Amino acid sequence: MKSQLCDMLGIEFPLFAFSHCRDVVVAVSRAGGFGVLGATGHDPRSIRTELKWIDEHIGGKPYGLDILVPENMATAGERGVTYNSLKSRVPTEHQDFARSLLAGAGVELAPVEASDDRPQPFDPETALRTLEAAFDHPIKLIANALGVPPPQMIEMGRAHGVPVAALVGAKEHAIRQVSAGVDILVAQGTEAGGHCGEVTTMVLIPEVLKAIKPIREVPVLAAGGIMNGRQMAACMAMGAAGAWTGSVWLATRESETSEIFREKMIEASSRDAVRVKTRTGKPARQLRSAWTEAWERSPQSPGALPMPLMSLVSEAALRSVNRAAEAGNPKAREMVTYFVGQGVGLIDSVRSAGQVVQEFKEEFLEAIESLNGLVEA
Ligand SMILES: Cc1cc2nc3c(=O)[nH]c(=O)nc-3n(C[C@H](O)[C@H](O)[C@H](O)COP(=O)(O)O)c2cc1C
């Protein structure tokens, strides 16, 4: 495909795959798309290991890195916040509620033994150090979510000649991001898996394009609910420069998802992807399960804590839940959940990531040909 964005990144087909799994990143880039590794949870040492592996397997194809530096969170402005120092700020009622849910399912909460230097979840200083380390590798794009990227991130991108992308869920955010100097916008509709806003992809794309036109026109990628090439063509017909996807890769053989979660995705409908705060403290779309239902609906639920405190409660508990589910505990299976978007309703099988890219390309061409056919008729 010929486009400014394809030339900028050296890709054949503007299908972007966000994944926490290096195997997906490699498979997508090798197949002509663009893999983006989610680096949240990494530190400089672990990212070097991941990127070294990617460099050895990706055959010289381009790839990117996504970090998450929240502009607003409970510990904003504090320095050196560690996992252990944050623990004391978690109210006992939240710990007790999590423990009681697990006990009701016969699951024991495995304690988290964190080293004293382990940073808080979503730690901004760690994210920037991780990014710095990543620049020892040939990354071709850096992306940030949950706010305007910190100035150091934009400066690092400029210094290395690497475009900086930002995820936005509302046109007001797009205006702020373009004014701050980002090079690519990912307009992510509410359908999306993970943190998301309230506006649909269908409305957000034209809204963002219109809002940034008088300021600076940068390529806008469409995200949220895109599971096939026909949807990608529809977004590009609206003016998007490509598609940024996440959920579709969860149902690939290369992904990090468990067998149980894959089965649950195949069983689920689009309405089973719920947008709730009780996993991270900010609205994030994930699969409805006995865990999400209890936090959202039980009269005993203490509700969400702000980011990053909520993750201390949910991540440890859900790790124990996953382990118990895998050991055959049916009540734990009911609680299993993970981030996924409304597109989960379209998931009916598990395929290889390369096959998904190939099918996107074929469906994209079919969509264009069928529309052209309407004009010619
Ligand atoms: C499991 C999962 C984890 C995600 N984690 C992040 C993240 O750490 N950083 C980020 O920028 N986006 C994250 N996202 C959002 C994706 O980047 C992407 O915008 C979204 O998945 C697009 O919508 P879709 O899921 O409908 O394809 C995540 C999405 C999923 C499904």
mmCIF file of C-alpha atoms and ligand atoms in Angstrom:
data_model
loop_
_atom_site.group_PDB
_atom_site.id
_atom_site.type_symbol
_atom_site.label_atom_id
_atom_site.label_comp_id
_atom_site.label_asym_id
_atom_site.label_seq_id
_atom_site.Cartn_x
_atom_site.Cartn_y
_atom_site.Cartn_z
ATOM 1 C CA MET A 1 0.000 0.000 0.000
ATOM 2 C CA LYS A 2 1.248 3.517 -0.765
ATOM 3 C CA SER A 3 0.774 5.999 2.038
ATOM 4 C CA GLN A 4 2.732 8.598 3.957
ATOM 5 C CA LEU A 5 2.519 6.461 7.087
ATOM 6 C CA CYS A 6 3.677 3.257 5.359
ATOM 7 C CA ASP A 7 6.673 5.172 3.981
ATOM 8 C CA MET A 8 7.389 6.796 7.363
ATOM 9 C CA LEU A 9 7.559 3.416 9.117
ATOM 10 C CA GLY A 10 8.744 1.205 6.270
ATOM 11 C CA ILE A 11 5.691 -1.063 6.309
ATOM 12 C CA GLU A 12 3.587 -2.652 3.636
ATOM 13 C CA PHE A 13 0.171 -2.642 5.331
ATOM 14 C CA PRO A 14 -0.848 -0.142 8.075
ATOM 15 C CA LEU A 15 -2.165 -2.732 10.520
ATOM 16 C CA PHE A 16 -0.740 -2.059 13.993
ATOM 17 C CA ALA A 17 -0.813 -4.822 16.577
ATOM 18 C CA PHE A 18 -0.500 -3.834 20.226
ATOM 19 C CA SER A 19 0.558 -6.818 22.303
ATOM 20 C CA HIS A 20 2.322 -7.606 25.552
ATOM 21 C CA CYS A 21 3.642 -10.699 23.822
ATOM 22 C CA ARG A 22 6.863 -10.530 21.818
ATOM 23 C CA ASP A 23 5.849 -13.485 19.631
ATOM 24 C CA VAL A 24 2.791 -11.566 18.372
ATOM 25 C CA VAL A 25 4.927 -8.476 17.660
ATOM 26 C CA VAL A 26 7.363 -10.544 15.596
ATOM 27 C CA ALA A 27 4.677 -12.481 13.714
ATOM 28 C CA VAL A 28 2.738 -9.330 12.762
ATOM 29 C CA SER A 29 5.770 -7.344 11.605
ATOM 30 C CA ARG A 30 7.077 -10.321 9.625
ATOM 31 C CA ALA A 31 3.694 -10.604 7.888
ATOM 32 C CA GLY A 32 3.793 -6.966 6.718
ATOM 33 C CA GLY A 33 2.006 -5.204 9.591
ATOM 34 C CA PHE A 34 3.576 -3.351 12.511
ATOM 35 C CA GLY A 35 3.952 -4.986 15.920
ATOM 36 C CA VAL A 36 4.000 -2.778 19.021
ATOM 37 C CA LEU A 37 5.247 -4.290 22.263
ATOM 38 C CA GLY A 38 3.439 -3.168 25.441
ATOM 39 C CA ALA A 39 6.247 -2.316 27.868
ATOM 40 C CA THR A 40 4.154 -1.609 30.983
ATOM 41 C CA GLY A 41 5.485 -3.816 33.725
ATOM 42 C CA HIS A 42 8.989 -3.894 32.223
ATOM 43 C CA ASP A 43 12.162 -2.292 33.521
ATOM 44 C CA PRO A 44 15.364 -1.470 31.618
ATOM 45 C CA ARG A 45 16.794 -4.951 32.186
ATOM 46 C CA SER A 46 13.746 -6.950 31.174
ATOM 47 C CA ILE A 47 13.032 -4.765 28.124
ATOM 48 C CA ARG A 48 16.568 -5.362 26.840
ATOM 49 C CA THR A 49 15.950 -9.118 27.024
ATOM 50 C CA GLU A 50 12.633 -8.817 25.178
ATOM 51 C CA LEU A 51 13.960 -6.512 22.473
ATOM 52 C CA LYS A 52 17.087 -8.610 21.947
ATOM 53 C CA TRP A 53 14.808 -11.594 21.307
ATOM 54 C CA ILE A 54 12.649 -9.547 18.951
ATOM 55 C CA ASP A 55 15.711 -8.303 17.040
ATOM 56 C CA GLU A 56 16.899 -11.892 16.617
ATOM 57 C CA HIS A 57 13.566 -13.104 15.241
ATOM 58 C CA ILE A 58 11.941 -10.221 13.364
ATOM 59 C CA GLY A 59 14.083 -10.450 10.212
ATOM 60 C CA GLY A 60 14.885 -6.726 10.146
ATOM 61 C CA LYS A 61 11.215 -5.685 9.988
ATOM 62 C CA PRO A 62 10.148 -2.558 11.897
ATOM 63 C CA TYR A 63 8.404 -2.604 15.267
ATOM 64 C CA GLY A 64 7.484 -0.198 18.067
ATOM 65 C CA LEU A 65 7.160 0.120 21.822
ATOM 66 C CA ASP A 66 4.260 1.338 23.951
ATOM 67 C CA ILE A 67 4.634 2.676 27.477
ATOM 68 C CA LEU A 68 1.975 3.935 29.831
ATOM 69 C CA VAL A 69 2.651 7.135 31.726
ATOM 70 C CA PRO A 70 -0.618 8.227 33.354
ATOM 71 C CA GLU A 71 -0.966 11.988 33.542
ATOM 72 C CA ASN A 72 -3.279 11.664 36.526
ATOM 73 C CA MET A 73 -2.921 9.148 39.302
ATOM 74 C CA ALA A 74 -2.988 9.155 43.077
ATOM 75 C CA THR A 75 0.809 9.275 43.395
ATOM 76 C CA ALA A 76 1.406 11.894 40.664
ATOM 77 C CA GLY A 77 4.378 14.117 41.514
ATOM 78 C CA GLU A 78 5.747 11.756 44.222
ATOM 79 C CA ARG A 79 9.152 10.284 43.540
ATOM 80 C CA GLY A 80 10.521 6.874 44.410
ATOM 81 C CA VAL A 81 7.164 5.276 45.238
ATOM 82 C CA THR A 82 7.707 1.536 45.622
ATOM 83 C CA TYR A 83 5.290 -1.363 45.539
ATOM 84 C CA ASN A 84 5.915 -2.001 49.238
ATOM 85 C CA SER A 85 5.495 1.641 50.276
ATOM 86 C CA LEU A 86 2.177 1.744 48.427
ATOM 87 C CA LYS A 87 0.885 -1.381 50.178
ATOM 88 C CA SER A 88 0.310 0.501 53.415
ATOM 89 C CA ARG A 89 -2.072 2.880 51.621
ATOM 90 C CA VAL A 90 -4.467 0.142 50.517
ATOM 91 C CA PRO A 91 -7.503 0.187 52.842
ATOM 92 C CA THR A 92 -8.096 -3.088 54.666
ATOM 93 C CA GLU A 93 -11.706 -3.238 53.445
ATOM 94 C CA HIS A 94 -10.481 -3.652 49.850
ATOM 95 C CA GLN A 95 -8.012 -6.382 50.814
ATOM 96 C CA ASP A 96 -10.697 -8.082 52.914
ATOM 97 C CA PHE A 97 -13.259 -7.960 50.104
ATOM 98 C CA ALA A 98 -10.792 -9.486 47.632
ATOM 99 C CA ARG A 99 -9.828 -12.155 50.152
ATOM 100 C CA SER A 100 -13.480 -13.002 50.877
ATOM 101 C CA LEU A 101 -14.266 -13.385 47.150
ATOM 102 C CA LEU A 102 -11.348 -15.723 46.748
ATOM 103 C CA ALA A 103 -12.240 -17.681 49.885
ATOM 104 C CA GLY A 104 -15.801 -18.121 48.549
ATOM 105 C CA ALA A 105 -14.286 -19.836 45.527
ATOM 106 C CA GLY A 106 -11.848 -21.899 47.577
ATOM 107 C CA VAL A 107 -8.857 -19.881 46.345
ATOM 108 C CA GLU A 108 -6.041 -18.873 48.647
ATOM 109 C CA LEU A 109 -4.561 -15.424 48.087
ATOM 110 C CA ALA A 110 -0.862 -15.935 47.409
ATOM 111 C CA PRO A 111 1.095 -13.094 49.055
ATOM 112 C CA VAL A 112 3.209 -10.873 46.805
ATOM 113 C CA GLU A 113 6.818 -10.870 47.957
ATOM 114 C CA ALA A 114 8.095 -7.694 46.320
ATOM 115 C CA SER A 115 11.726 -6.628 46.592
ATOM 116 C CA ASP A 116 12.257 -3.237 48.238
ATOM 117 C CA ASP A 117 13.196 -1.580 44.969
ATOM 118 C CA ARG A 118 10.195 -2.865 43.005
ATOM 119 C CA PRO A 119 8.439 0.260 41.675
ATOM 120 C CA GLN A 120 4.746 1.035 42.039
ATOM 121 C CA PRO A 121 2.536 -0.128 39.143
ATOM 122 C CA PHE A 122 2.548 2.396 36.228
ATOM 123 C CA ASP A 123 5.639 4.086 37.697
ATOM 124 C CA PRO A 124 6.530 7.032 35.398
ATOM 125 C CA GLU A 125 10.252 7.075 36.243
ATOM 126 C CA THR A 126 10.590 3.370 35.445
ATOM 127 C CA ALA A 127 8.660 3.849 32.191
ATOM 128 C CA LEU A 128 11.075 6.554 31.033
ATOM 129 C CA ARG A 129 14.156 4.559 32.004
ATOM 130 C CA THR A 130 12.692 1.569 30.168
ATOM 131 C CA LEU A 131 12.166 3.715 27.097
ATOM 132 C CA GLU A 132 15.735 4.990 27.259
ATOM 133 C CA ALA A 133 17.040 1.421 27.353
ATOM 134 C CA ALA A 134 14.771 0.492 24.440
ATOM 135 C CA PHE A 135 16.541 3.032 22.242
ATOM 136 C CA ASP A 136 19.582 0.727 22.168
ATOM 137 C CA HIS A 137 17.403 -1.305 19.784
ATOM 138 C CA PRO A 138 16.056 -0.313 16.365
ATOM 139 C CA ILE A 139 12.559 0.716 17.537
ATOM 140 C CA LYS A 140 10.687 2.682 14.892
ATOM 141 C CA LEU A 141 7.772 4.092 16.927
ATOM 142 C CA ILE A 142 7.063 4.937 20.553
ATOM 143 C CA ALA A 143 3.539 5.285 21.883
ATOM 144 C CA ASN A 144 1.989 6.444 25.138
ATOM 145 C CA ALA A 145 -1.479 6.131 26.647
ATOM 146 C CA LEU A 146 -3.420 7.808 29.478
ATOM 147 C CA GLY A 147 -2.432 11.376 28.790
ATOM 148 C CA VAL A 148 0.015 13.659 27.016
ATOM 149 C CA PRO A 149 3.442 11.978 26.859
ATOM 150 C CA PRO A 150 5.955 13.544 29.248
ATOM 151 C CA PRO A 151 8.232 16.108 27.505
ATOM 152 C CA GLN A 152 11.246 13.769 27.978
ATOM 153 C CA MET A 153 9.448 11.139 25.861
ATOM 154 C CA ILE A 154 8.824 13.570 23.012
ATOM 155 C CA GLU A 155 12.444 14.781 23.261
ATOM 156 C CA MET A 156 13.748 11.179 23.159
ATOM 157 C CA GLY A 157 11.671 10.513 20.042
ATOM 158 C CA ARG A 158 13.020 13.658 18.358
ATOM 159 C CA ALA A 159 16.635 12.877 19.324
ATOM 160 C CA HIS A 160 16.386 9.397 17.783
ATOM 161 C CA GLY A 161 14.265 10.422 14.790
ATOM 162 C CA VAL A 162 11.466 8.119 15.973
ATOM 163 C CA PRO A 163 7.823 9.251 15.722
ATOM 164 C CA VAL A 164 5.849 9.566 18.961
ATOM 165 C CA ALA A 165 2.261 8.294 18.988
ATOM 166 C CA ALA A 166 -0.407 8.884 21.627
ATOM 167 C CA LEU A 167 -3.711 7.153 22.343
ATOM 168 C CA VAL A 168 -6.736 9.420 22.708
ATOM 169 C CA GLY A 169 -10.378 8.737 23.513
ATOM 170 C CA ALA A 170 -11.864 12.201 22.982
ATOM 171 C CA LYS A 171 -11.331 15.082 20.569
ATOM 172 C CA GLU A 172 -10.238 17.389 23.431
ATOM 173 C CA HIS A 173 -7.391 14.969 24.161
ATOM 174 C CA ALA A 174 -6.429 14.934 20.483
ATOM 175 C CA ILE A 175 -6.128 18.732 20.452
ATOM 176 C CA ARG A 176 -3.878 18.697 23.540
ATOM 177 C CA GLN A 177 -1.694 15.929 22.124
ATOM 178 C CA VAL A 178 -1.172 17.577 18.754
ATOM 179 C CA SER A 179 -0.399 20.878 20.476
ATOM 180 C CA ALA A 180 2.178 19.061 22.664
ATOM 181 C CA GLY A 181 3.956 17.786 19.543
ATOM 182 C CA VAL A 182 2.936 14.150 19.027
ATOM 183 C CA ASP A 183 3.462 12.815 15.502
ATOM 184 C CA ILE A 184 0.716 10.176 15.247
ATOM 185 C CA LEU A 185 -2.633 9.921 17.021
ATOM 186 C CA VAL A 186 -4.368 6.671 17.869
ATOM 187 C CA ALA A 187 -8.051 7.555 18.147
ATOM 188 C CA GLN A 188 -9.372 4.774 20.330
ATOM 189 C CA GLY A 189 -13.109 4.293 20.645
ATOM 190 C CA THR A 190 -14.967 2.963 23.639
ATOM 191 C CA GLU A 191 -15.215 -0.490 22.032
ATOM 192 C CA ALA A 192 -11.523 -1.064 22.789
ATOM 193 C CA GLY A 193 -9.982 -3.518 25.208
ATOM 194 C CA GLY A 194 -8.081 -1.908 28.092
ATOM 195 C CA HIS A 195 -8.416 1.734 29.182
ATOM 196 C CA CYS A 196 -10.943 3.554 27.045
ATOM 197 C CA GLY A 197 -13.248 6.564 26.906
ATOM 198 C CA GLU A 198 -16.923 6.803 26.084
ATOM 199 C CA VAL A 199 -17.055 7.806 22.411
ATOM 200 C CA THR A 200 -17.411 5.141 19.708
ATOM 201 C CA THR A 201 -14.736 4.622 17.053
ATOM 202 C CA MET A 202 -17.324 5.485 14.373
ATOM 203 C CA VAL A 203 -17.794 8.971 15.812
ATOM 204 C CA LEU A 204 -14.324 9.560 17.243
ATOM 205 C CA ILE A 205 -12.391 9.207 13.958
ATOM 206 C CA PRO A 206 -14.177 12.006 12.053
ATOM 207 C CA GLU A 207 -14.358 14.097 15.228
ATOM 208 C CA VAL A 208 -10.599 13.899 15.826
ATOM 209 C CA LEU A 209 -9.758 14.524 12.163
ATOM 210 C CA LYS A 210 -11.938 17.621 12.149
ATOM 211 C CA ALA A 211 -10.593 18.918 15.493
ATOM 212 C CA ILE A 212 -6.901 18.694 14.564
ATOM 213 C CA LYS A 213 -7.238 20.044 11.011
ATOM 214 C CA PRO A 214 -6.780 23.718 11.981
ATOM 215 C CA ILE A 215 -3.866 22.894 14.331
ATOM 216 C CA ARG A 216 -1.651 20.291 12.649
ATOM 217 C CA GLU A 217 -2.692 17.356 10.508
ATOM 218 C CA VAL A 218 -0.965 14.213 11.729
ATOM 219 C CA PRO A 219 -1.803 10.628 10.713
ATOM 220 C CA VAL A 220 -4.713 9.288 12.785
ATOM 221 C CA LEU A 221 -4.949 5.551 13.390
ATOM 222 C CA ALA A 222 -8.341 4.069 14.211
ATOM 223 C CA ALA A 223 -8.627 1.797 17.246
ATOM 224 C CA GLY A 224 -11.418 0.081 19.129
ATOM 225 C CA GLY A 225 -13.405 -2.903 17.928
ATOM 226 C CA ILE A 226 -11.402 -3.520 14.736
ATOM 227 C CA MET A 227 -11.219 -7.276 14.291
ATOM 228 C CA ASN A 228 -11.085 -7.698 10.492
ATOM 229 C CA GLY A 229 -9.976 -6.138 7.236
ATOM 230 C CA ARG A 230 -13.446 -4.918 6.283
ATOM 231 C CA GLN A 231 -13.627 -2.849 9.481
ATOM 232 C CA MET A 232 -10.125 -1.555 8.777
ATOM 233 C CA ALA A 233 -11.216 -0.451 5.291
ATOM 234 C CA ALA A 234 -14.271 1.255 6.810
ATOM 235 C CA CYS A 235 -12.049 3.228 9.197
ATOM 236 C CA MET A 236 -9.710 4.218 6.387
ATOM 237 C CA ALA A 237 -12.729 5.296 4.332
ATOM 238 C CA MET A 238 -13.446 7.720 7.196
ATOM 239 C CA GLY A 239 -9.932 9.158 6.856
ATOM 240 C CA ALA A 240 -7.887 7.022 9.255
ATOM 241 C CA ALA A 241 -4.334 6.264 8.117
ATOM 242 C CA GLY A 242 -4.515 2.684 9.384
ATOM 243 C CA ALA A 243 -5.810 0.459 12.182
ATOM 244 C CA TRP A 244 -4.382 0.001 15.693
ATOM 245 C CA THR A 245 -5.612 -3.252 17.219
ATOM 246 C CA GLY A 246 -5.293 -5.173 20.483
ATOM 247 C CA SER A 247 -8.080 -7.647 21.214
ATOM 248 C CA VAL A 248 -7.848 -9.596 17.962
ATOM 249 C CA TRP A 249 -4.325 -10.794 18.884
ATOM 250 C CA LEU A 250 -5.510 -12.282 22.184
ATOM 251 C CA ALA A 251 -7.104 -15.104 20.185
ATOM 252 C CA THR A 252 -3.888 -16.036 18.400
ATOM 253 C CA ARG A 253 -1.682 -19.022 19.123
ATOM 254 C CA GLU A 254 1.260 -16.708 19.867
ATOM 255 C CA SER A 255 -0.528 -14.610 22.508
ATOM 256 C CA GLU A 256 -0.056 -14.591 26.273
ATOM 257 C CA THR A 257 -3.649 -15.653 27.011
ATOM 258 C CA SER A 258 -4.450 -18.856 28.882
ATOM 259 C CA GLU A 259 -6.439 -21.711 27.393
ATOM 260 C CA ILE A 260 -9.282 -20.890 29.790
ATOM 261 C CA PHE A 261 -9.424 -17.241 28.727
ATOM 262 C CA ARG A 262 -9.395 -18.265 25.057
ATOM 263 C CA GLU A 263 -12.369 -20.546 25.661
ATOM 264 C CA LYS A 264 -14.159 -17.739 27.509
ATOM 265 C CA MET A 265 -13.512 -15.301 24.644
ATOM 266 C CA ILE A 266 -15.024 -17.730 22.141
ATOM 267 C CA GLU A 267 -18.102 -18.175 24.372
ATOM 268 C CA ALA A 268 -18.527 -14.404 24.966
ATOM 269 C CA SER A 269 -20.732 -11.878 23.186
ATOM 270 C CA SER A 270 -19.828 -8.218 22.581
ATOM 271 C CA ARG A 271 -21.916 -7.212 25.609
ATOM 272 C CA ASP A 272 -19.685 -9.290 27.870
ATOM 273 C CA ALA A 273 -16.860 -6.742 27.475
ATOM 274 C CA VAL A 274 -17.548 -4.383 30.371
ATOM 275 C CA ARG A 275 -15.969 -0.974 31.073
ATOM 276 C CA VAL A 276 -15.180 -0.850 34.798
ATOM 277 C CA LYS A 277 -12.741 0.894 37.138
ATOM 278 C CA THR A 278 -12.256 -1.980 39.536
ATOM 279 C CA ARG A 279 -9.194 -3.504 37.847
ATOM 280 C CA THR A 280 -6.826 -0.524 37.553
ATOM 281 C CA GLY A 281 -8.694 2.416 39.078
ATOM 282 C CA LYS A 282 -9.506 3.931 35.656
ATOM 283 C CA PRO A 283 -12.262 2.785 33.281
ATOM 284 C CA ALA A 284 -10.908 -0.203 31.381
ATOM 285 C CA ARG A 285 -12.762 -2.707 29.217
ATOM 286 C CA GLN A 286 -12.404 -6.347 30.183
ATOM 287 C CA LEU A 287 -14.315 -9.609 30.123
ATOM 288 C CA ARG A 288 -17.260 -9.762 32.501
ATOM 289 C CA SER A 289 -16.693 -12.491 35.090
ATOM 290 C CA ALA A 290 -17.759 -13.411 38.613
ATOM 291 C CA TRP A 291 -14.873 -11.156 39.801
ATOM 292 C CA THR A 292 -15.972 -8.040 37.875
ATOM 293 C CA GLU A 293 -19.624 -8.659 38.769
ATOM 294 C CA ALA A 294 -18.853 -8.874 42.492
ATOM 295 C CA TRP A 295 -16.849 -5.625 42.478
ATOM 296 C CA GLU A 296 -19.479 -3.810 40.434
ATOM 297 C CA ARG A 297 -22.709 -5.206 41.904
ATOM 298 C CA SER A 298 -22.224 -6.710 45.325
ATOM 299 C CA PRO A 299 -23.631 -4.497 48.142
ATOM 300 C CA GLN A 300 -20.462 -5.337 50.124
ATOM 301 C CA SER A 301 -18.146 -4.056 47.373
ATOM 302 C CA PRO A 302 -16.015 -1.140 48.589
ATOM 303 C CA GLY A 303 -15.690 0.094 44.962
ATOM 304 C CA ALA A 304 -12.586 1.074 43.047
ATOM 305 C CA LEU A 305 -9.461 2.626 44.496
ATOM 306 C CA PRO A 306 -7.641 5.210 42.382
ATOM 307 C CA MET A 307 -4.752 4.195 40.127
ATOM 308 C CA PRO A 308 -2.200 2.794 41.019
ATOM 309 C CA LEU A 309 -3.636 1.444 44.330
ATOM 310 C CA MET A 310 -6.345 -0.691 42.725
ATOM 311 C CA SER A 311 -3.802 -2.823 40.862
ATOM 312 C CA LEU A 312 -2.263 -3.913 44.161
ATOM 313 C CA VAL A 313 -5.563 -5.511 45.083
ATOM 314 C CA SER A 314 -6.699 -6.866 41.720
ATOM 315 C CA GLU A 315 -3.488 -8.153 40.134
ATOM 316 C CA ALA A 316 -2.401 -10.293 43.064
ATOM 317 C CA ALA A 317 -5.908 -11.724 43.490
ATOM 318 C CA LEU A 318 -6.409 -12.458 39.797
ATOM 319 C CA ARG A 319 -3.052 -14.205 39.580
ATOM 320 C CA SER A 320 -4.195 -16.558 42.350
ATOM 321 C CA VAL A 321 -7.549 -16.990 40.566
ATOM 322 C CA ASN A 322 -5.841 -17.920 37.272
ATOM 323 C CA ARG A 323 -3.643 -20.448 39.008
ATOM 324 C CA ALA A 324 -6.606 -22.082 40.761
ATOM 325 C CA ALA A 325 -8.663 -22.101 37.548
ATOM 326 C CA GLU A 326 -5.844 -23.831 35.724
ATOM 327 C CA ALA A 327 -5.679 -26.421 38.502
ATOM 328 C CA GLY A 328 -9.333 -27.235 37.752
ATOM 329 C CA ASN A 329 -11.287 -25.098 40.247
ATOM 330 C CA PRO A 330 -14.597 -24.314 38.433
ATOM 331 C CA LYS A 331 -15.488 -21.337 40.695
ATOM 332 C CA ALA A 332 -12.096 -19.788 39.988
ATOM 333 C CA ARG A 333 -12.730 -20.293 36.266
ATOM 334 C CA GLU A 334 -15.883 -18.201 36.606
ATOM 335 C CA MET A 335 -13.779 -15.358 38.025
ATOM 336 C CA VAL A 336 -11.107 -15.396 35.291
ATOM 337 C CA THR A 337 -11.027 -12.102 33.398
ATOM 338 C CA TYR A 338 -8.618 -10.059 31.277
ATOM 339 C CA PHE A 339 -8.708 -6.895 29.209
ATOM 340 C CA VAL A 340 -10.647 -7.362 25.968
ATOM 341 C CA GLY A 341 -12.841 -5.141 23.815
ATOM 342 C CA GLN A 342 -16.350 -5.464 22.421
ATOM 343 C CA GLY A 343 -14.852 -7.156 19.371
ATOM 344 C CA VAL A 344 -14.712 -10.283 21.561
ATOM 345 C CA GLY A 345 -18.174 -11.039 20.138
ATOM 346 C CA LEU A 346 -16.497 -11.644 16.768
ATOM 347 C CA ILE A 347 -13.915 -14.108 18.107
ATOM 348 C CA ASP A 348 -14.827 -17.658 17.111
ATOM 349 C CA SER A 349 -11.479 -19.440 16.879
ATOM 350 C CA VAL A 350 -7.788 -19.252 17.679
ATOM 351 C CA ARG A 351 -5.519 -18.696 14.656
ATOM 352 C CA SER A 352 -1.890 -17.810 14.094
ATOM 353 C CA ALA A 353 -1.012 -14.103 14.136
ATOM 354 C CA GLY A 354 0.435 -14.331 10.609
ATOM 355 C CA GLN A 355 -2.841 -15.827 9.378
ATOM 356 C CA VAL A 356 -4.788 -12.968 11.002
ATOM 357 C CA VAL A 357 -2.638 -10.403 9.145
ATOM 358 C CA GLN A 358 -3.157 -12.303 5.867
ATOM 359 C CA GLU A 359 -6.930 -12.401 6.389
ATOM 360 C CA PHE A 360 -6.975 -8.665 7.210
ATOM 361 C CA LYS A 361 -5.246 -7.980 3.881
ATOM 362 C CA GLU A 362 -7.668 -10.172 1.902
ATOM 363 C CA GLU A 363 -10.786 -8.745 3.566
ATOM 364 C CA PHE A 364 -9.460 -5.205 3.154
ATOM 365 C CA LEU A 365 -9.106 -5.740 -0.610
ATOM 366 C CA GLU A 366 -12.513 -7.435 -0.827
ATOM 367 C CA ALA A 367 -14.109 -4.438 0.906
ATOM 368 C CA ILE A 368 -12.496 -1.989 -1.502
ATOM 369 C CA GLU A 369 -13.429 -4.088 -4.524
ATOM 370 C CA SER A 370 -17.021 -4.457 -3.433
ATOM 371 C CA LEU A 371 -17.359 -0.688 -2.912
ATOM 372 C CA ASN A 372 -15.684 0.011 -6.260
ATOM 373 C CA GLY A 373 -18.130 -2.431 -7.820
ATOM 374 C CA LEU A 374 -21.024 -0.324 -6.528
ATOM 375 C CA VAL A 375 -19.650 2.780 -8.233
ATOM 376 C CA GLU A 376 -18.950 1.017 -11.527
ATOM 377 C CA ALA A 377 -22.363 -0.660 -11.701
HETATM 378 C C1 LIG B 1 -4.962 -7.029 26.884
HETATM 379 C C2 LIG B 1 -4.816 -5.593 26.503
HETATM 380 C C3 LIG B 1 -3.893 -4.801 27.180
HETATM 381 C C4 LIG B 1 -3.699 -3.474 26.795
HETATM 382 N N1 LIG B 1 -2.737 -2.744 27.424
HETATM 383 C C5 LIG B 1 -2.411 -1.522 26.925
HETATM 384 C C6 LIG B 1 -1.265 -0.821 27.418
HETATM 385 O O1 LIG B 1 -0.573 -1.282 28.321
HETATM 386 N N2 LIG B 1 -0.950 0.359 26.838
HETATM 387 C C7 LIG B 1 -1.701 0.890 25.809
HETATM 388 O O2 LIG B 1 -1.354 1.942 25.274
HETATM 389 N N3 LIG B 1 -2.800 0.252 25.345
HETATM 390 C C8 LIG B 1 -3.164 -0.938 25.861
HETATM 391 N N4 LIG B 1 -4.244 -1.604 25.362
HETATM 392 C C9 LIG B 1 -5.075 -0.963 24.318
HETATM 393 C C10 LIG B 1 -4.517 -1.231 22.910
HETATM 394 O O3 LIG B 1 -3.340 -0.470 22.709
HETATM 395 C C11 LIG B 1 -5.520 -0.860 21.804
HETATM 396 O O4 LIG B 1 -5.706 0.532 21.768
HETATM 397 C C12 LIG B 1 -6.880 -1.513 21.939
HETATM 398 O O5 LIG B 1 -6.726 -2.871 22.209
HETATM 399 C C13 LIG B 1 -7.658 -1.330 20.631
HETATM 400 O O6 LIG B 1 -8.955 -1.818 20.733
HETATM 401 P P1 LIG B 1 -9.347 -3.361 20.464
HETATM 402 O O7 LIG B 1 -8.950 -4.072 21.700
HETATM 403 O O8 LIG B 1 -10.807 -3.319 20.261
HETATM 404 O O9 LIG B 1 -8.577 -3.821 19.247
HETATM 405 C C14 LIG B 1 -4.492 -2.916 25.753
HETATM 406 C C15 LIG B 1 -5.443 -3.713 25.110
HETATM 407 C C16 LIG B 1 -5.625 -5.028 25.476
HETATM 408 C C17 LIG B 1 -6.651 -5.849 24.753
#
